[in-house]
């Protein structure tokens, strides 16, 4: 959830501001008048807790109701309506701009939620523990037609909970005008090439004052860091936290070096990371498919490659985030939802129709091949995603983001790598409890 | 119709209009009650049922007769006070004693249902059939028979809960584009009927072998699969049919889960439980929170007082200057000064946050500085106050300008005549008079800033957090720190958040009491 929000910020801080404004307009009006709100504290906290009622739309009256965020909703509306027409059903796609997950879980529990939602796979763990989604059985043919990362992402505790259709991951963009090495093999090579090219900033990677564990994950894994260990069945084990362990400390030391050398900086944030690159101030950029459009608009001569690891250490493994369709456990029309899920799983048609309005790298292999000619950058990300690791979907991940990101930001800013990383591990362990 | 000289006391005449209004009102109340009571019984909301019924009875008793005149006036206020103020407080206190949150929202039955339903697995090389549902009985109740067409071979099968799959003679059914559309002796359900009966159809498993069965998937598909887990109510255990492992209810931390034989949590799903004072215990024992509370409280006071004083001084000074008739273009200046007020706070806070960027921010670039505004706790505090000054001075400017107009000019003229200088007049006559009018607003502004969550969250997110600090950042005021404690960690934890709210409620209450005293003193002065 946090990640999505940050990538939106990358798309434009102002846009995020406007969304917030729209969502909280009511509160603003009261506050702006300078009026005293006596129980403000309690009601603020309560308001956020009860956010479910505020942001959720009333369930539309249709045979199949799908909730998703604004961008996905725009791309899904027509394909979903066309499918409905072909099957004699009415379909409504509704936008939930704020806190889709929380709104969905609350509405589902209350029995007035949608039949399906479309969202990133890392919500699965939380939605399952709240009993909000039903398993989806994929026809045998789906396994052969989808990229493995897609199936891996929607499989949780041995069960498939969603139908994947698009995948996002981080890649390295290089500005060919500022470097002679478009595809550096190591971080060291990248830094040297950027310095030789005379770029103001060698690398644009959002760190910010609060850190960004998502964008830092490639460097973290290259040092040997992991988030959670796995048990014998390959499921994540929340009692084995990797933050503060040996590998994470090696990564921390490497990150500290990059911070000292000015390669990483807390002044590069989600708001300015992409624009630094498109303005020609940074030689390299670590970002995802959402940056492509800005880079294309800037008419830069750029290359894309996998994010390099540190010399002599492990390869850099970024996160992959998979967008998928889920069937609500408490929806009014589970049969239609399951039918739609099967339709998405058995053919790339719906994903293909969604692509023009929201250019996300597809997970369907046939569709990847089909789009490769016209959209080589997008498909390249899909290929690079194959060597990424699906973001852990266990609910305990919520405890990772803030402490790990904060620790990394402090290390970039000059804090002691080992102490800081160990204390972040302790904080995470105490939160998981 | 109505008497123009109505006696004030013991009026026995009643106008038709009044009766009509009363009948309509009581009728509306009755309609609402008749509509909501069955709903509440269905949802088992006993507390709200009691509230509704009691309120309705009270309304009828009070307003259908001519008695209880004081009650008629007292009731609306009391009613809204109870429903909108006291009930939420009681509910919050109630929630603070539970583990309500992600994974523990529903009932135990819901958790078990979810665990069992999630254990359906396809068999190896499971066949996917084109399905039609037929019934000889009721389309909602069943019993149902599945008609399955194997899309590869085109053969038609039939089966129900007890009879395993059998091939159907071709002359008994009509198959259109791969689906059975008619069957002798059966009614074939359409998609909407299938959807309506879906809960029952989910339970339906047409046996194939001892371990697997054909299950319904969506409105027109079926596959071969098996439910791995089953629940036994008598022993309160869940059994895995593949491994034979039994899961029993066990306690992990404050919360009960289904656990395996070695006491480890087997499934994420749990249910709403009472945990007593555990949430409060956690709040006050977790990571020296008491100390962090104190530090945040001190900064909150400094922040709120500093913001009020700074904005008032600047706003008042500008108001004085622009109130001088010798100033030219006052209207223009006034309009410009209101600019910060016209820009929505959410946007200007985000913009300001970018201004403070160490390397790319407007402030450092313009002034040629290299200050780490948001990375240094002291500078970050200064940045917060500076931004809040920008956000808040137009309000004080408007207030002061307004209050200045209310001070009669003969007062100042008299002071001048008595030989006071301009400065003396302003400090000794105008300011005290203005303060009397403005003081309550200053108090209100203080209270507002005391809980000014946006100013902190949008500008610094409470940061900077020095290495090893996760609970409280350099600019965290109480509300932003508490927000992070309650919601920043691992998912929604409403029980804990409620406990935090209750504590903050107590704190705010104390503060409000102090403010009332302060306001009273001012009124005495007046």
mmCIF file of C-alpha atoms in Angstrom, chain A residues 29-218:
data_model
loop_
_atom_site.group_PDB
_atom_site.id
_atom_site.type_symbol
_atom_site.label_atom_id
_atom_site.label_comp_id
_atom_site.label_asym_id
_atom_site.label_seq_id
_atom_site.Cartn_x
_atom_site.Cartn_y
_atom_site.Cartn_z
ATOM 1 C CA UNK A 29 -12.924 23.461 6.084
ATOM 2 C CA UNK A 30 -13.352 23.095 9.824
ATOM 3 C CA UNK A 31 -9.666 23.507 10.568
ATOM 4 C CA UNK A 32 -9.056 26.410 8.239
ATOM 5 C CA UNK A 33 -11.569 28.556 10.034
ATOM 6 C CA UNK A 34 -9.355 28.291 13.063
ATOM 7 C CA UNK A 35 -12.193 26.721 14.965
ATOM 8 C CA UNK A 36 -11.324 24.836 18.104
ATOM 9 C CA UNK A 37 -12.122 21.180 17.860
ATOM 10 C CA UNK A 38 -12.221 20.132 21.453
ATOM 11 C CA UNK A 39 -11.978 16.376 21.085
ATOM 12 C CA UNK A 40 -9.863 16.783 17.962
ATOM 13 C CA UNK A 41 -7.345 14.192 18.991
ATOM 14 C CA UNK A 42 -9.811 11.444 19.603
ATOM 15 C CA UNK A 43 -11.885 12.225 16.555
ATOM 16 C CA UNK A 44 -8.830 12.442 14.300
ATOM 17 C CA UNK A 45 -7.602 9.035 15.272
ATOM 18 C CA UNK A 46 -11.129 7.695 15.141
ATOM 19 C CA UNK A 47 -11.665 9.243 11.738
ATOM 20 C CA UNK A 48 -8.692 7.414 10.314
ATOM 21 C CA UNK A 49 -9.774 4.199 11.913
ATOM 22 C CA UNK A 50 -13.249 4.499 10.569
ATOM 23 C CA UNK A 51 -11.882 5.673 7.217
ATOM 24 C CA UNK A 52 -13.762 2.744 5.782
ATOM 25 C CA UNK A 53 -17.018 4.585 5.756
ATOM 26 C CA UNK A 54 -15.598 7.813 4.413
ATOM 27 C CA UNK A 55 -13.868 6.784 1.236
ATOM 28 C CA UNK A 56 -15.916 3.829 0.111
ATOM 29 C CA UNK A 57 -18.539 4.335 -2.555
ATOM 30 C CA UNK A 58 -21.984 2.842 -2.117
ATOM 31 C CA UNK A 59 -22.091 -0.498 -3.838
ATOM 32 C CA UNK A 60 -23.387 -0.053 -7.374
ATOM 33 C CA UNK A 61 -26.454 -1.963 -8.458
ATOM 34 C CA UNK A 62 -25.050 -4.412 -11.002
ATOM 35 C CA UNK A 63 -24.539 -8.138 -11.515
ATOM 36 C CA UNK A 64 -20.805 -7.711 -11.053
ATOM 37 C CA UNK A 65 -19.297 -4.867 -9.044
ATOM 38 C CA UNK A 66 -15.541 -4.323 -9.189
ATOM 39 C CA UNK A 67 -13.633 -1.891 -6.977
ATOM 40 C CA UNK A 68 -10.194 -0.585 -7.822
ATOM 41 C CA UNK A 69 -8.050 2.552 -7.855
ATOM 42 C CA UNK A 70 -8.551 5.391 -10.321
ATOM 43 C CA UNK A 71 -5.967 4.320 -12.905
ATOM 44 C CA UNK A 72 -7.000 0.707 -13.047
ATOM 45 C CA UNK A 73 -10.671 1.621 -13.047
ATOM 46 C CA UNK A 74 -10.224 3.789 -16.118
ATOM 47 C CA UNK A 75 -8.579 0.960 -18.020
ATOM 48 C CA UNK A 76 -10.985 -1.719 -16.829
ATOM 49 C CA UNK A 77 -14.307 -0.028 -17.468
ATOM 50 C CA UNK A 78 -14.666 -0.802 -21.165
ATOM 51 C CA UNK A 79 -13.300 -4.365 -21.189
ATOM 52 C CA UNK A 80 -15.460 -5.274 -18.180
ATOM 53 C CA UNK A 81 -18.570 -3.786 -19.749
ATOM 54 C CA UNK A 82 -17.885 -5.632 -23.006
ATOM 55 C CA UNK A 83 -17.480 -8.916 -21.145
ATOM 56 C CA UNK A 84 -20.703 -8.270 -19.283
ATOM 57 C CA UNK A 85 -22.570 -7.616 -22.484
ATOM 58 C CA UNK A 86 -21.272 -10.840 -24.034
ATOM 59 C CA UNK A 87 -22.502 -12.772 -21.001
ATOM 60 C CA UNK A 88 -25.784 -10.946 -20.529
ATOM 61 C CA UNK A 89 -24.701 -9.299 -17.280
ATOM 62 C CA UNK A 90 -24.369 -5.743 -16.057
ATOM 63 C CA UNK A 91 -20.950 -4.742 -14.759
ATOM 64 C CA UNK A 92 -20.005 -1.706 -12.678
ATOM 65 C CA UNK A 93 -16.403 -0.637 -12.099
ATOM 66 C CA UNK A 94 -16.113 1.717 -9.143
ATOM 67 C CA UNK A 95 -13.150 3.866 -8.164
ATOM 68 C CA UNK A 96 -11.952 3.889 -4.572
ATOM 69 C CA UNK A 97 -9.398 6.688 -4.489
ATOM 70 C CA UNK A 98 -8.314 6.404 -0.887
ATOM 71 C CA UNK A 99 -7.332 3.327 1.099
ATOM 72 C CA UNK A 100 -8.853 0.744 -1.216
ATOM 73 C CA UNK A 101 -7.716 -2.135 0.958
ATOM 74 C CA UNK A 102 -9.125 -0.809 4.210
ATOM 75 C CA UNK A 103 -12.369 0.257 2.583
ATOM 76 C CA UNK A 104 -12.762 -3.102 0.914
ATOM 77 C CA UNK A 105 -12.118 -5.122 4.064
ATOM 78 C CA UNK A 106 -14.567 -3.015 6.062
ATOM 79 C CA UNK A 107 -17.275 -3.072 3.390
ATOM 80 C CA UNK A 108 -16.847 -6.789 2.787
ATOM 81 C CA UNK A 109 -17.235 -7.479 6.486
ATOM 82 C CA UNK A 110 -20.378 -5.354 6.583
ATOM 83 C CA UNK A 111 -21.821 -7.183 3.578
ATOM 84 C CA UNK A 112 -22.050 -4.156 1.289
ATOM 85 C CA UNK A 113 -18.750 -4.522 -0.509
ATOM 86 C CA UNK A 114 -18.004 -5.329 -4.152
ATOM 87 C CA UNK A 115 -17.848 -8.736 -5.811
ATOM 88 C CA UNK A 116 -14.256 -8.306 -6.938
ATOM 89 C CA UNK A 117 -11.327 -6.001 -6.407
ATOM 90 C CA UNK A 118 -8.270 -5.351 -8.542
ATOM 91 C CA UNK A 119 -5.116 -4.636 -6.566
ATOM 92 C CA UNK A 120 -1.483 -5.457 -5.946
ATOM 93 C CA UNK A 121 -0.645 -8.935 -4.687
ATOM 94 C CA UNK A 122 1.043 -7.870 -1.474
ATOM 95 C CA UNK A 123 -2.374 -7.278 0.095
ATOM 96 C CA UNK A 124 -3.264 -10.948 -0.098
ATOM 97 C CA UNK A 125 -1.987 -11.894 3.351
ATOM 98 C CA UNK A 126 -3.977 -9.211 5.095
ATOM 99 C CA UNK A 127 -7.110 -9.848 3.049
ATOM 100 C CA UNK A 128 -6.923 -13.571 3.777
ATOM 101 C CA UNK A 129 -6.465 -13.144 7.523
ATOM 102 C CA UNK A 130 -9.543 -10.910 7.464
ATOM 103 C CA UNK A 131 -11.486 -13.492 5.479
ATOM 104 C CA UNK A 132 -12.103 -10.922 2.740
ATOM 105 C CA UNK A 133 -11.221 -12.892 -0.390
ATOM 106 C CA UNK A 134 -12.008 -16.366 -1.677
ATOM 107 C CA UNK A 135 -9.523 -18.606 -3.429
ATOM 108 C CA UNK A 136 -9.615 -18.575 -7.218
ATOM 109 C CA UNK A 137 -8.970 -21.798 -9.070
ATOM 110 C CA UNK A 138 -6.941 -21.237 -12.219
ATOM 111 C CA UNK A 139 -7.601 -23.584 -15.136
ATOM 112 C CA UNK A 140 -4.640 -25.847 -15.819
ATOM 113 C CA UNK A 141 -3.834 -23.986 -19.006
ATOM 114 C CA UNK A 142 -3.239 -20.745 -17.080
ATOM 115 C CA UNK A 143 -0.012 -22.017 -15.562
ATOM 116 C CA UNK A 144 1.529 -22.376 -19.017
ATOM 117 C CA UNK A 145 0.323 -19.068 -20.400
ATOM 118 C CA UNK A 146 1.364 -16.835 -17.477
ATOM 119 C CA UNK A 147 4.814 -15.694 -16.439
ATOM 120 C CA UNK A 148 5.954 -17.691 -13.366
ATOM 121 C CA UNK A 149 6.356 -14.553 -11.252
ATOM 122 C CA UNK A 150 2.636 -13.858 -11.678
ATOM 123 C CA UNK A 151 1.587 -17.233 -10.325
ATOM 124 C CA UNK A 152 4.178 -17.129 -7.583
ATOM 125 C CA UNK A 153 2.849 -13.773 -6.420
ATOM 126 C CA UNK A 154 -0.800 -14.795 -6.100
ATOM 127 C CA UNK A 155 -0.005 -18.082 -4.368
ATOM 128 C CA UNK A 156 -0.221 -17.697 -0.617
ATOM 129 C CA UNK A 157 0.148 -20.617 1.787
ATOM 130 C CA UNK A 158 -0.216 -23.026 -1.104
ATOM 131 C CA UNK A 159 -3.489 -21.574 -2.390
ATOM 132 C CA UNK A 160 -4.070 -19.255 -5.361
ATOM 133 C CA UNK A 161 -6.056 -16.187 -4.357
ATOM 134 C CA UNK A 162 -6.022 -14.033 -7.455
ATOM 135 C CA UNK A 163 -5.745 -13.881 -11.201
ATOM 136 C CA UNK A 164 -2.590 -11.929 -12.105
ATOM 137 C CA UNK A 165 -2.578 -9.669 -15.160
ATOM 138 C CA UNK A 166 0.298 -7.180 -14.806
ATOM 139 C CA UNK A 167 3.643 -6.976 -13.062
ATOM 140 C CA UNK A 168 5.801 -4.060 -11.925
ATOM 141 C CA UNK A 169 9.410 -4.021 -10.851
ATOM 142 C CA UNK A 170 12.327 -1.633 -10.516
ATOM 143 C CA UNK A 171 14.889 -1.304 -13.313
ATOM 144 C CA UNK A 172 17.912 0.873 -14.000
ATOM 145 C CA UNK A 173 17.390 3.668 -16.509
ATOM 146 C CA UNK A 174 20.559 5.217 -17.969
ATOM 147 C CA UNK A 175 20.788 8.603 -19.696
ATOM 148 C CA UNK A 176 22.967 7.797 -22.704
ATOM 149 C CA UNK A 177 24.073 11.410 -22.982
ATOM 150 C CA UNK A 178 25.641 11.300 -19.530
ATOM 151 C CA UNK A 179 27.243 7.894 -19.491
ATOM 152 C CA UNK A 180 29.087 5.546 -21.810
ATOM 153 C CA UNK A 181 27.996 2.475 -19.882
ATOM 154 C CA UNK A 182 24.273 1.984 -20.553
ATOM 155 C CA UNK A 183 24.139 -1.377 -18.774
ATOM 156 C CA UNK A 184 26.612 -1.349 -15.872
ATOM 157 C CA UNK A 185 27.374 -4.740 -14.366
ATOM 158 C CA UNK A 186 28.180 -3.483 -10.877
ATOM 159 C CA UNK A 187 27.325 -0.496 -8.711
ATOM 160 C CA UNK A 188 30.977 0.512 -8.718
ATOM 161 C CA UNK A 189 31.079 0.508 -12.509
ATOM 162 C CA UNK A 190 27.897 2.550 -12.600
ATOM 163 C CA UNK A 191 29.264 5.199 -10.218
ATOM 164 C CA UNK A 192 32.559 5.451 -12.095
ATOM 165 C CA UNK A 193 30.794 5.797 -15.433
ATOM 166 C CA UNK A 194 28.487 8.488 -14.080
ATOM 167 C CA UNK A 195 31.380 10.441 -12.649
ATOM 168 C CA UNK A 196 33.287 10.144 -15.911
ATOM 169 C CA UNK A 197 30.256 11.480 -17.743
ATOM 170 C CA UNK A 198 30.180 14.521 -15.504
ATOM 171 C CA UNK A 199 26.628 14.157 -14.230
ATOM 172 C CA UNK A 200 25.566 16.367 -11.350
ATOM 173 C CA UNK A 201 24.110 13.340 -9.581
ATOM 174 C CA UNK A 202 25.389 9.876 -10.425
ATOM 175 C CA UNK A 203 22.222 8.078 -9.407
ATOM 176 C CA UNK A 204 18.671 9.175 -8.754
ATOM 177 C CA UNK A 205 17.094 6.797 -6.261
ATOM 178 C CA UNK A 206 14.407 8.105 -3.920
ATOM 179 C CA UNK A 207 15.554 7.912 -0.309
ATOM 180 C CA UNK A 208 13.995 10.919 1.390
ATOM 181 C CA UNK A 209 14.168 11.731 5.098
ATOM 182 C CA UNK A 210 12.012 8.730 5.986
ATOM 183 C CA UNK A 211 13.703 6.271 3.633
ATOM 184 C CA UNK A 212 12.200 4.061 0.997
ATOM 185 C CA UNK A 213 12.746 0.372 1.624
ATOM 186 C CA UNK A 214 11.073 -0.537 -1.660
ATOM 187 C CA UNK A 215 13.509 1.362 -3.865
ATOM 188 C CA UNK A 216 16.460 0.347 -1.679
ATOM 189 C CA UNK A 217 15.615 -3.369 -1.827
ATOM 190 C CA UNK A 218 18.009 -4.153 -4.745
#
